[in-house]
Amino acid sequence: MEIDKKHIVGKVWVNLCRFLLGALFIFSGFVKAVDPLGFFYKIQDYLTAFGMISWFPSYAPLLVGIALSAIEFSVGVFLFLGIRRKVASVLALLLMVVMTPLTLYLALANPVSDCGCFGDAWILTNWQTFGKNVVLLVAAVSVFKWQDLLVRFITPKMEWMISMYTFLFVFALSFYCLENLPILDFRPYRIGANIKAGMEIPEGAKPSVFESRFILEKGGKRQEFTLDNYPDSTWTFVESRTILKEKGYEPPIHDFSMMSLDTWEDITDSVLSDKGYTFLLVAHRIEGADDSNIDLINEIYDYSVEHGYGFYALTSSPEDEIELWRDKTGAEYPFCQTDDITLKTIIRSNPGLLLVKDGTILNKWSDNRLPDEYVLTDSLDKLELGKQKQESDLQTIGYVLLWFILPLMMVLCVDILVVRRREKQRLRQQ
């Protein structure tokens, strides 16, 4: 009797651990899969912090990121359904054995601000992440040690189908979001967000103090400047960055600025306060931007000039790279300097296009989905394009769940009505 009670307690414990691990792995893998470039940038941050960025080709972090998100999601599904128990328990334990000491180092040394384990959907401090990983490590050890106690929901004969579909689904989701834009946007620059309102600080709150710094070059020598000591035009701009000088209340948007390259004036407020339409072409590094649709971008610029709309290109690239882009593409639109990380946060496309009105983001387009002459047939106030694109995260999640869960339910029905029934009949005949 005592042994039976211990067996029941052990079975309940290991299955609770299995569901905890499964749920968090599914969530972690999913939010990374819908924003593959975001996870790619985070991996780059890690490699830069550890001085390893030059060890790998530029595309390697992206492939690793997509593969890791697929592994996390798949392991979560396997654990949740109780299939591929040995593979799932080994991978879960391996991931936690690697991540737990890594996050302890991150908490102690703080080389990056957050681990990015849940993307932008749920940002934890490094110490919170380490505490979470300690709990998950205990759960992973329990599942690995007593994997035979995991309750199955799918018979072994059908688990191959679930495994294959899970991998195909998560890879298809990642590449779709990579080719277009993330289907779920957890960042402060989502459609419908007002940039100016996102920069406001509540009354009485002490703001964080940021400083824009500029790297310029003259006679082969590079030097860092601020706005207070910005030099004359004999210096050549190289890059800019925004640094935190004093921590205070940090609004959702705290580092957005537009420095005109024509006048070297900050035009942020005038653009965000414009009651008319403004197109913002975002290319965080213009030298790496895709120029395959440049004719369409030039047409959109001509359209904006014709109708009196603003059009600015935002980049963090130096002036010589901007001039090369202009020579190569025939671009006539004005350029502004903006922080590189900010631009990568605004839109996951290089280049990407935003439509803004009175500081509110009405729409976003990746380089592969730019509006063309068949859509831009009139002024924006008369077109559907000029209205804020309606998006519902719940509806999007519902569609994703339908694409994933419905096929699983069909397999489960076949498993219950056909496979298990035949297995019972076979056992009776024996």
CSV table of C-alpha atoms in Angstrom, one decimal, residues 244-425:
chain,number,residue,atom,x,y,z
A,244,LEU,CA,21.7,55.5,-20.7
A,245,LYS,CA,23.4,58.0,-18.4
A,246,GLU,CA,21.0,57.9,-15.4
A,247,LYS,CA,18.3,55.3,-14.8
A,248,GLY,CA,14.7,56.5,-14.0
A,249,TYR,CA,11.2,55.8,-15.2
A,250,GLU,CA,11.5,54.3,-18.6
A,251,PRO,CA,8.5,54.8,-21.0
A,252,PRO,CA,7.8,52.1,-23.6
A,253,ILE,CA,9.5,54.3,-26.2
A,254,HIS,CA,12.5,56.1,-24.9
A,255,ASP,CA,15.1,56.2,-27.7
A,256,PHE,CA,13.3,57.3,-30.8
A,257,SER,CA,14.7,60.4,-32.5
A,258,MET,CA,15.1,61.7,-36.1
A,259,MET,CA,18.2,63.7,-36.8
A,260,SER,CA,18.0,65.3,-40.3
A,261,LEU,CA,21.2,64.7,-42.3
A,262,ASP,CA,20.5,67.8,-44.4
A,263,THR,CA,20.3,70.3,-41.5
A,264,TRP,CA,21.5,68.2,-38.5
A,265,GLU,CA,18.4,69.3,-36.6
A,266,ASP,CA,16.2,67.0,-34.5
A,267,ILE,CA,12.9,66.9,-36.4
A,268,THR,CA,11.3,64.2,-34.2
A,269,ASP,CA,8.6,66.4,-32.7
A,270,SER,CA,7.7,68.1,-36.0
A,271,VAL,CA,7.2,64.7,-37.7
A,272,LEU,CA,5.3,63.1,-34.9
A,273,SER,CA,3.0,66.2,-34.5
A,274,ASP,CA,2.2,66.3,-38.2
A,275,LYS,CA,-1.5,65.9,-38.7
A,276,GLY,CA,-0.9,64.7,-42.2
A,277,TYR,CA,0.4,61.4,-43.5
A,278,THR,CA,4.1,60.5,-43.3
A,279,PHE,CA,6.0,57.6,-44.8
A,280,LEU,CA,9.0,56.3,-42.8
A,281,LEU,CA,11.4,54.1,-44.7
A,282,VAL,CA,13.3,52.2,-42.1
A,283,ALA,CA,16.7,50.7,-43.0
A,284,HIS,CA,18.7,50.1,-39.9
A,285,ARG,CA,21.9,49.5,-42.0
A,286,ILE,CA,21.4,50.9,-45.5
A,287,GLU,CA,24.5,49.0,-46.8
A,288,GLY,CA,22.7,45.7,-45.9
A,289,ALA,CA,19.3,46.7,-47.1
A,290,ASP,CA,17.5,44.7,-49.9
A,291,ASP,CA,17.4,46.9,-53.0
A,292,SER,CA,15.3,44.5,-55.1
A,293,ASN,CA,12.1,46.7,-54.7
A,294,ILE,CA,13.8,50.0,-54.9
A,295,ASP,CA,11.8,51.1,-57.9
A,296,LEU,CA,8.6,50.6,-55.9
A,297,ILE,CA,10.1,52.6,-53.0
A,298,ASN,CA,11.0,55.5,-55.4
A,299,GLU,CA,7.4,55.3,-56.8
A,300,ILE,CA,6.0,55.6,-53.2
A,301,TYR,CA,8.3,58.6,-52.6
A,302,ASP,CA,7.0,60.3,-55.9
A,303,TYR,CA,3.5,59.5,-54.8
A,304,SER,CA,4.1,61.2,-51.4
A,305,VAL,CA,5.6,64.3,-53.0
A,306,GLU,CA,2.6,64.5,-55.4
A,307,HIS,CA,0.1,64.4,-52.6
A,308,GLY,CA,2.1,66.5,-50.1
A,309,TYR,CA,2.9,63.7,-47.7
A,310,GLY,CA,6.1,63.5,-45.7
A,311,PHE,CA,8.7,60.9,-46.6
A,312,TYR,CA,11.9,60.2,-44.6
A,313,ALA,CA,14.4,57.4,-44.6
A,314,LEU,CA,15.7,56.4,-41.2
A,315,THR,CA,19.0,54.7,-40.9
A,316,SER,CA,22.0,54.4,-38.6
A,317,SER,CA,24.5,54.0,-41.4
A,318,PRO,CA,27.3,56.5,-42.1
A,319,GLU,CA,27.0,59.2,-44.8
A,320,ASP,CA,29.3,57.5,-47.3
A,321,GLU,CA,27.0,54.4,-47.2
A,322,ILE,CA,24.0,56.6,-47.7
A,323,GLU,CA,25.6,58.2,-50.7
A,324,LEU,CA,26.4,54.8,-52.2
A,325,TRP,CA,22.8,53.9,-51.8
A,326,ARG,CA,21.7,57.1,-53.5
A,327,ASP,CA,24.0,56.5,-56.4
A,328,LYS,CA,22.9,52.9,-56.7
A,329,THR,CA,19.1,53.4,-56.4
A,330,GLY,CA,18.5,57.0,-57.5
A,331,ALA,CA,17.0,57.8,-54.1
A,332,GLU,CA,15.9,61.4,-53.7
A,333,TYR,CA,14.2,61.2,-50.4
A,334,PRO,CA,15.8,62.8,-47.3
A,335,PHE,CA,17.6,60.7,-44.7
A,336,CYS,CA,17.6,60.9,-41.0
A,337,GLN,CA,19.9,59.4,-38.4
A,338,THR,CA,18.2,57.1,-35.8
A,339,ASP,CA,19.6,54.6,-33.3
A,340,ASP,CA,20.3,51.2,-34.8
A,341,ILE,CA,18.6,49.2,-32.1
A,342,THR,CA,15.6,51.4,-32.3
A,343,LEU,CA,15.2,50.9,-36.0
A,344,LYS,CA,15.5,47.1,-35.6
A,345,THR,CA,12.8,47.3,-32.9
A,346,ILE,CA,10.5,49.4,-35.1
A,347,ILE,CA,10.2,46.9,-37.9
A,348,ARG,CA,11.7,43.5,-38.7
A,349,SER,CA,12.6,44.2,-42.3
A,350,ASN,CA,15.5,45.9,-43.9
A,351,PRO,CA,14.1,48.0,-45.5
A,352,GLY,CA,10.6,48.3,-44.1
A,353,LEU,CA,7.9,51.0,-44.5
A,354,LEU,CA,5.7,52.7,-42.0
A,355,LEU,CA,2.7,54.9,-42.5
A,356,VAL,CA,2.3,57.4,-39.6
A,357,LYS,CA,-0.3,60.1,-39.0
A,358,ASP,CA,-0.2,62.5,-36.0
A,359,GLY,CA,2.4,60.1,-34.4
A,360,THR,CA,0.2,57.0,-34.7
A,361,ILE,CA,1.4,54.0,-36.7
A,362,LEU,CA,-1.3,53.2,-39.2
A,363,ASN,CA,0.4,50.4,-41.1
A,364,LYS,CA,3.6,48.5,-41.6
A,365,TRP,CA,5.0,46.8,-44.7
A,366,SER,CA,7.9,44.5,-45.1
A,367,ASP,CA,10.1,45.0,-48.2
A,368,ASN,CA,8.1,42.1,-49.9
A,369,ARG,CA,4.7,43.6,-49.2
A,370,LEU,CA,5.0,47.2,-50.2
A,371,PRO,CA,1.9,49.0,-51.6
A,372,ASP,CA,2.1,49.5,-55.4
A,373,GLU,CA,0.5,51.7,-58.1
A,374,TYR,CA,-2.5,49.4,-58.2
A,375,VAL,CA,-3.3,50.4,-54.5
A,376,LEU,CA,-2.0,54.0,-54.5
A,377,THR,CA,-4.7,55.2,-56.9
A,378,ASP,CA,-5.9,58.3,-55.0
A,379,SER,CA,-5.1,60.4,-51.9
A,380,LEU,CA,-4.7,58.3,-48.7
A,381,ASP,CA,-7.7,59.9,-47.0
A,382,LYS,CA,-9.9,58.3,-49.8
A,383,LEU,CA,-8.2,54.9,-49.6
A,384,GLU,CA,-8.5,52.0,-47.2
A,385,LEU,CA,-4.7,52.2,-47.1
A,386,GLY,CA,-4.9,55.5,-45.3
A,387,LYS,CA,-6.9,54.0,-42.4
A,388,GLN,CA,-5.4,52.2,-39.4
A,389,LYS,CA,-5.0,48.6,-40.2
A,390,GLN,CA,-7.2,46.6,-37.9
A,391,GLU,CA,-5.4,43.8,-36.1
A,392,SER,CA,-6.6,41.5,-33.3
A,393,ASP,CA,-4.0,39.4,-31.4
A,394,LEU,CA,-6.7,37.1,-30.2
A,395,GLN,CA,-7.9,36.5,-33.7
A,396,THR,CA,-4.4,35.9,-34.9
A,397,ILE,CA,-3.7,33.4,-32.1
A,398,GLY,CA,-7.0,31.8,-32.9
A,399,TYR,CA,-6.0,31.3,-36.6
A,400,VAL,CA,-2.6,29.9,-35.6
A,401,LEU,CA,-4.2,27.5,-33.1
A,402,LEU,CA,-6.7,26.3,-35.7
A,403,TRP,CA,-3.9,25.6,-38.2
A,404,PHE,CA,-2.0,23.6,-35.5
A,405,ILE,CA,-4.6,22.1,-33.3
A,406,LEU,CA,-7.2,21.0,-35.9
A,407,PRO,CA,-4.8,18.6,-37.6
A,408,LEU,CA,-3.7,17.3,-34.2
A,409,MET,CA,-7.3,16.7,-33.2
A,410,MET,CA,-7.9,14.8,-36.5
A,411,VAL,CA,-4.9,12.5,-35.7
A,412,LEU,CA,-6.2,12.1,-32.1
A,413,CYS,CA,-9.6,11.0,-33.4
A,414,VAL,CA,-8.0,8.5,-35.8
A,415,ASP,CA,-5.9,7.3,-32.9
A,416,ILE,CA,-8.9,6.7,-30.6
A,417,LEU,CA,-11.4,5.5,-33.1
A,418,VAL,CA,-9.2,3.3,-35.3
A,419,VAL,CA,-5.7,2.5,-33.8
A,420,ARG,CA,-6.7,1.9,-30.2
A,421,ARG,CA,-9.9,0.0,-31.2
A,422,ARG,CA,-7.9,-2.3,-33.4
A,423,GLU,CA,-5.3,-2.8,-30.6
A,424,LYS,CA,-8.1,-3.8,-28.2
A,425,GLN,CA,-9.5,-6.2,-30.7
